[in-house]
Amino acid sequence: DAKTTQPNSMESNEEEPVHLPCNHSTISGTDYIHWYRQLPSQGPEYVIHGLTSNVNNRMASLAIAEDRKSSTLILHRATLRDAAVYYCILRGFSGNTGKLIFGQGTTLQVKP
Amino acid sequence: DGGITQSPKYLFRKEGQNVTLSCEQNLNHDAMYWYRQDPGQGLRLIYYSQIVNDFQKGDIAEGYSVSREKKESFPLTVTSAQKNPTAFYLCASRNGQERFGNEKLFFGSGTQLSVL
């Protein structure tokens, strides 16, 4: 699977939008972009995923660059409960085992 | 409510002892996974199973063993051969019928294993 690069940490103020970047310059045409987040002492939870077009769901939005070499997870209004580690993952076709490779992610701090 | 249950939440292992971590899911998912997480690090894949009675090694399988006798259950045994077992262990599952690229992993709340 291709590699992703994320900042180690970011800070945000409560009720402001947050843009979490992810670079994946070696992405292949069939790689999907997945985002998960992990709250303290919990297992990761799925946030959103996409292939080429921007995606929206109740948790967040995913903006994918036209060349697909980068993407941005957008939290429209950060709350204290959004403080977590956010993982950007490329889902490539690896024999369809469903394996996901989790890097170190971005630790998001939300200040009141 | 459907979900994944891991137990116990905290586990302590003595030197030379084998311990087993439980993972049960009632989501009717075909595939199950075990990951290990060290402090401040990402997740590393230990073992995975795509179907009952079949499983494959992940990236760090040495010192671990698994079984998949039932669809709902995927226990992980940390053997005495695992010299550095202290970590947070996470079990996950996914619906094997989802189309490629759209698969979502569902995780349990983890087991923290420490060595006495």
GROMACS .gro file of C-alpha atoms in nm:
model
  228
    1ASP     CA    1   0.000   0.000   0.000
    2ALA     CA    2   0.116   0.353  -0.078
    3LYS     CA    3   0.238   0.574   0.206
    4THR     CA    4   0.064   0.875   0.359
    5THR     CA    5   0.217   1.175   0.537
    6GLN     CA    6   0.034   1.369   0.806
    7PRO     CA    7   0.141   1.637   1.053
    8ASN     CA    8   0.211   1.492   1.397
    9SER     CA    9  -0.022   1.732   1.575
   10MET     CA   10  -0.265   2.018   1.523
   11GLU     CA   11  -0.462   2.250   1.747
   12SER     CA   12  -0.803   2.397   1.701
   13ASN     CA   13  -1.044   2.611   1.894
   14GLU     CA   14  -1.383   2.477   1.986
   15GLU     CA   15  -1.663   2.554   1.737
   16GLU     CA   16  -1.417   2.646   1.462
   17PRO     CA   17  -1.359   2.442   1.145
   18VAL     CA   18  -1.059   2.210   1.131
   19HIS     CA   19  -0.873   2.106   0.818
   20LEU     CA   20  -0.656   1.798   0.861
   21PRO     CA   21  -0.419   1.747   0.566
   22CYS     CA   22  -0.281   1.424   0.424
   23ASN     CA   23  -0.025   1.382   0.148
   24HIS     CA   24  -0.016   1.066  -0.061
   25SER     CA   25   0.195   1.150  -0.363
   26THR     CA   26   0.244   0.783  -0.464
   27ILE     CA   27  -0.127   0.699  -0.468
   28SER     CA   28  -0.235   0.465  -0.745
   29GLY     CA   29  -0.549   0.499  -0.952
   30THR     CA   30  -0.733   0.229  -0.758
   31ASP     CA   31  -0.640   0.340  -0.405
   32TYR     CA   32  -0.926   0.458  -0.188
   33ILE     CA   33  -0.861   0.723   0.079
   34HIS     CA   34  -0.993   0.629   0.421
   35TRP     CA   35  -0.998   0.829   0.744
   36TYR     CA   36  -1.034   0.685   1.092
   37ARG     CA   37  -1.005   0.851   1.430
   38GLN     CA   38  -0.909   0.714   1.768
   39LEU     CA   39  -1.030   0.867   2.091
   40PRO     CA   40  -0.811   0.820   2.400
   41SER     CA   41  -0.808   0.459   2.525
   42GLN     CA   42  -1.052   0.350   2.254
   43GLY     CA   43  -1.034   0.160   1.930
   44PRO     CA   44  -1.032   0.357   1.604
   45GLU     CA   45  -1.363   0.443   1.442
   46TYR     CA   46  -1.439   0.495   1.075
   47VAL     CA   47  -1.491   0.857   0.971
   48ILE     CA   48  -1.516   0.880   0.593
   49HIS     CA   49  -1.366   0.752   0.269
   50GLY     CA   50  -1.353   0.843  -0.099
   51LEU     CA   51  -1.190   0.771  -0.434
   52THR     CA   52  -1.197   1.081  -0.653
   53SER     CA   53  -1.490   1.304  -0.564
   54ASN     CA   54  -1.538   1.503  -0.246
   55VAL     CA   55  -1.752   1.326   0.011
   56ASN     CA   56  -1.974   1.445   0.294
   57ASN     CA   57  -2.131   1.258   0.583
   58ARG     CA   58  -2.267   1.344   0.923
   59MET     CA   59  -1.923   1.336   1.083
   60ALA     CA   60  -1.704   1.520   0.834
   61SER     CA   61  -1.620   1.612   0.477
   62LEU     CA   62  -1.339   1.478   0.264
   63ALA     CA   63  -1.184   1.702   0.002
   64ILE     CA   64  -0.966   1.521  -0.253
   65ALA     CA   65  -0.723   1.712  -0.472
   66GLU     CA   66  -0.775   1.688  -0.846
   67ASP     CA   67  -0.448   1.498  -0.891
   68ARG     CA   68  -0.536   1.283  -0.585
   69LYS     CA   69  -0.192   1.338  -0.435
   70SER     CA   70  -0.340   1.497  -0.126
   71SER     CA   71  -0.664   1.512   0.067
   72THR     CA   72  -0.812   1.707   0.356
   73LEU     CA   73  -1.047   1.593   0.627
   74ILE     CA   74  -1.275   1.877   0.730
   75LEU     CA   75  -1.451   1.894   1.064
   76HIS     CA   76  -1.696   2.176   1.020
   77ARG     CA   77  -1.731   2.272   1.383
   78ALA     CA   78  -1.484   2.117   1.624
   79THR     CA   79  -1.605   2.009   1.965
   80LEU     CA   80  -1.405   1.889   2.263
   81ARG     CA   81  -1.516   1.536   2.177
   82ASP     CA   82  -1.333   1.562   1.845
   83ALA     CA   83  -0.996   1.558   2.024
   84ALA     CA   84  -0.842   1.237   1.891
   85VAL     CA   85  -0.575   1.089   1.667
   86TYR     CA   86  -0.683   1.105   1.302
   87TYR     CA   87  -0.546   0.848   1.059
   88CYS     CA   88  -0.535   0.891   0.683
   89ILE     CA   89  -0.504   0.551   0.515
   90LEU     CA   90  -0.483   0.436   0.155
   91ARG     CA   91  -0.682   0.124   0.082
   92GLY     CA   92  -0.514  -0.053  -0.205
   93PHE     CA   93  -0.602  -0.384  -0.358
   94SER     CA   94  -0.389  -0.629  -0.161
   95GLY     CA   95  -0.562  -0.953  -0.248
   96ASN     CA   96  -0.880  -0.806  -0.103
   97THR     CA   97  -0.778  -0.899   0.250
   98GLY     CA   98  -0.921  -0.574   0.382
   99LYS     CA   99  -0.596  -0.495   0.563
  100LEU     CA  100  -0.548  -0.133   0.653
  101ILE     CA  101  -0.208   0.012   0.742
  102PHE     CA  102  -0.232   0.270   1.019
  103GLY     CA  103   0.053   0.521   1.047
  104GLN     CA  104   0.106   0.754   1.341
  105GLY     CA  105  -0.173   0.991   1.243
  106THR     CA  106  -0.238   1.350   1.351
  107THR     CA  107  -0.318   1.423   1.713
  108LEU     CA  108  -0.585   1.692   1.721
  109GLN     CA  109  -0.619   1.906   2.031
  110VAL     CA  110  -0.934   2.113   2.069
  111LYS     CA  111  -0.920   2.410   2.303
  112PRO     CA  112  -1.230   2.546   2.474
  113ASP     CA  113  -2.667  -0.336   1.987
  114GLY     CA  114  -2.427  -0.495   1.742
  115GLY     CA  115  -2.059  -0.456   1.801
  116ILE     CA  116  -1.726  -0.602   1.900
  117THR     CA  117  -1.652  -0.698   2.258
  118GLN     CA  118  -1.298  -0.737   2.383
  119SER     CA  119  -1.217  -0.875   2.723
  120PRO     CA  120  -1.064  -0.823   2.963
  121LYS     CA  121  -1.001  -0.449   2.944
  122TYR     CA  122  -0.678  -0.489   3.145
  123LEU     CA  123  -0.462  -0.800   3.165
  124PHE     CA  124  -0.139  -0.874   3.343
  125ARG     CA  125   0.104  -1.144   3.237
  126LYS     CA  126   0.373  -1.308   3.442
  127GLU     CA  127   0.705  -1.411   3.290
  128GLY     CA  128   0.677  -1.734   3.092
  129GLN     CA  129   0.299  -1.731   3.094
  130ASN     CA  130   0.063  -1.757   2.800
  131VAL     CA  131  -0.243  -1.533   2.808
  132THR     CA  132  -0.549  -1.524   2.585
  133LEU     CA  133  -0.738  -1.212   2.479
  134SER     CA  134  -1.099  -1.254   2.385
  135CYS     CA  135  -1.272  -1.093   2.086
  136GLU     CA  136  -1.639  -1.154   2.007
  137GLN     CA  137  -1.853  -0.987   1.741
  138ASN     CA  138  -2.226  -1.005   1.672
  139LEU     CA  139  -2.212  -0.812   1.346
  140ASN     CA  140  -2.213  -1.129   1.135
  141HIS     CA  141  -1.886  -1.016   0.980
  142ASP     CA  142  -1.671  -1.261   0.789
  143ALA     CA  143  -1.329  -1.106   0.845
  144MET     CA  144  -1.159  -1.035   1.176
  145TYR     CA  145  -0.825  -0.875   1.263
  146TRP     CA  146  -0.586  -0.831   1.554
  147TYR     CA  147  -0.371  -0.520   1.581
  148ARG     CA  148  -0.109  -0.416   1.833
  149GLN     CA  149  -0.055  -0.053   1.934
  150ASP     CA  150   0.245   0.072   2.128
  151PRO     CA  151   0.237   0.412   2.305
  152GLY     CA  152   0.237   0.700   2.056
  153GLN     CA  153   0.250   0.463   1.761
  154GLY     CA  154   0.018   0.351   1.487
  155LEU     CA  155  -0.140   0.007   1.466
  156ARG     CA  156   0.048  -0.300   1.349
  157LEU     CA  157  -0.131  -0.607   1.215
  158ILE     CA  158  -0.071  -0.933   1.404
  159TYR     CA  159  -0.312  -1.182   1.244
  160TYR     CA  160  -0.624  -1.175   1.034
  161SER     CA  161  -0.894  -1.420   0.932
  162GLN     CA  162  -1.123  -1.387   0.634
  163ILE     CA  163  -1.330  -1.696   0.704
  164VAL     CA  164  -1.390  -1.956   0.973
  165ASN     CA  165  -1.109  -2.209   1.017
  166ASP     CA  166  -0.865  -1.997   0.818
  167PHE     CA  167  -0.624  -1.723   0.923
  168GLN     CA  168  -0.306  -1.556   0.800
  169LYS     CA  169  -0.006  -1.395   0.964
  170GLY     CA  170   0.019  -1.020   0.961
  171ASP     CA  171   0.332  -0.812   0.993
  172ILE     CA  172   0.426  -0.904   1.350
  173ALA     CA  173   0.288  -1.256   1.413
  174GLU     CA  174   0.590  -1.398   1.597
  175GLY     CA  175   0.504  -1.488   1.957
  176TYR     CA  176   0.129  -1.484   1.893
  177SER     CA  177  -0.128  -1.746   1.795
  178VAL     CA  178  -0.495  -1.733   1.698
  179SER     CA  179  -0.788  -1.960   1.621
  180ARG     CA  180  -1.111  -1.905   1.429
  181GLU     CA  181  -1.343  -2.193   1.515
  182LYS     CA  182  -1.656  -1.978   1.510
  183LYS     CA  183  -1.754  -1.683   1.297
  184GLU     CA  184  -1.820  -1.470   1.605
  185SER     CA  185  -1.496  -1.535   1.787
  186PHE     CA  186  -1.127  -1.469   1.716
  187PRO     CA  187  -0.918  -1.515   2.033
  188LEU     CA  188  -0.553  -1.409   2.043
  189THR     CA  189  -0.298  -1.592   2.257
  190VAL     CA  190   0.015  -1.405   2.358
  191THR     CA  191   0.271  -1.676   2.417
  192SER     CA  192   0.582  -1.673   2.635
  193ALA     CA  193   0.782  -1.642   2.312
  194GLN     CA  194   0.662  -1.282   2.280
  195LYS     CA  195   0.935  -1.104   2.474
  196ASN     CA  196   0.783  -0.757   2.468
  197PRO     CA  197   0.408  -0.809   2.504
  198THR     CA  198   0.319  -0.487   2.683
  199ALA     CA  199   0.087  -0.301   2.444
  200PHE     CA  200  -0.272  -0.208   2.365
  201TYR     CA  201  -0.439  -0.485   2.162
  202LEU     CA  202  -0.724  -0.409   1.926
  203CYS     CA  203  -0.960  -0.647   1.755
  204ALA     CA  204  -1.153  -0.546   1.443
  205SER     CA  205  -1.398  -0.695   1.198
  206ARG     CA  206  -1.543  -0.611   0.858
  207ASN     CA  207  -1.823  -0.725   0.635
  208GLY     CA  208  -1.662  -0.940   0.366
  209GLN     CA  209  -1.944  -0.864   0.122
  210GLU     CA  210  -1.859  -0.496   0.084
  211ARG     CA  211  -1.713  -0.390  -0.248
  212PHE     CA  212  -1.340  -0.336  -0.267
  213GLY     CA  213  -1.237   0.002  -0.134
  214ASN     CA  214  -1.561   0.051   0.058
  215GLU     CA  215  -1.481  -0.186   0.341
  216LYS     CA  216  -1.509  -0.036   0.687
  217LEU     CA  217  -1.334  -0.179   0.988
  218PHE     CA  218  -1.519  -0.189   1.319
  219PHE     CA  219  -1.298  -0.197   1.627
  220GLY     CA  220  -1.342  -0.313   1.982
  221SER     CA  221  -1.241  -0.097   2.278
  222GLY     CA  222  -0.912  -0.279   2.327
  223THR     CA  223  -0.723  -0.477   2.591
  224GLN     CA  224  -0.423  -0.326   2.768
  225LEU     CA  225  -0.170  -0.602   2.839
  226SER     CA  226   0.110  -0.543   3.087
  227VAL     CA  227   0.389  -0.763   3.216
  228LEU     CA  228   0.429  -0.808   3.592
   0.00000   0.00000   0.00000
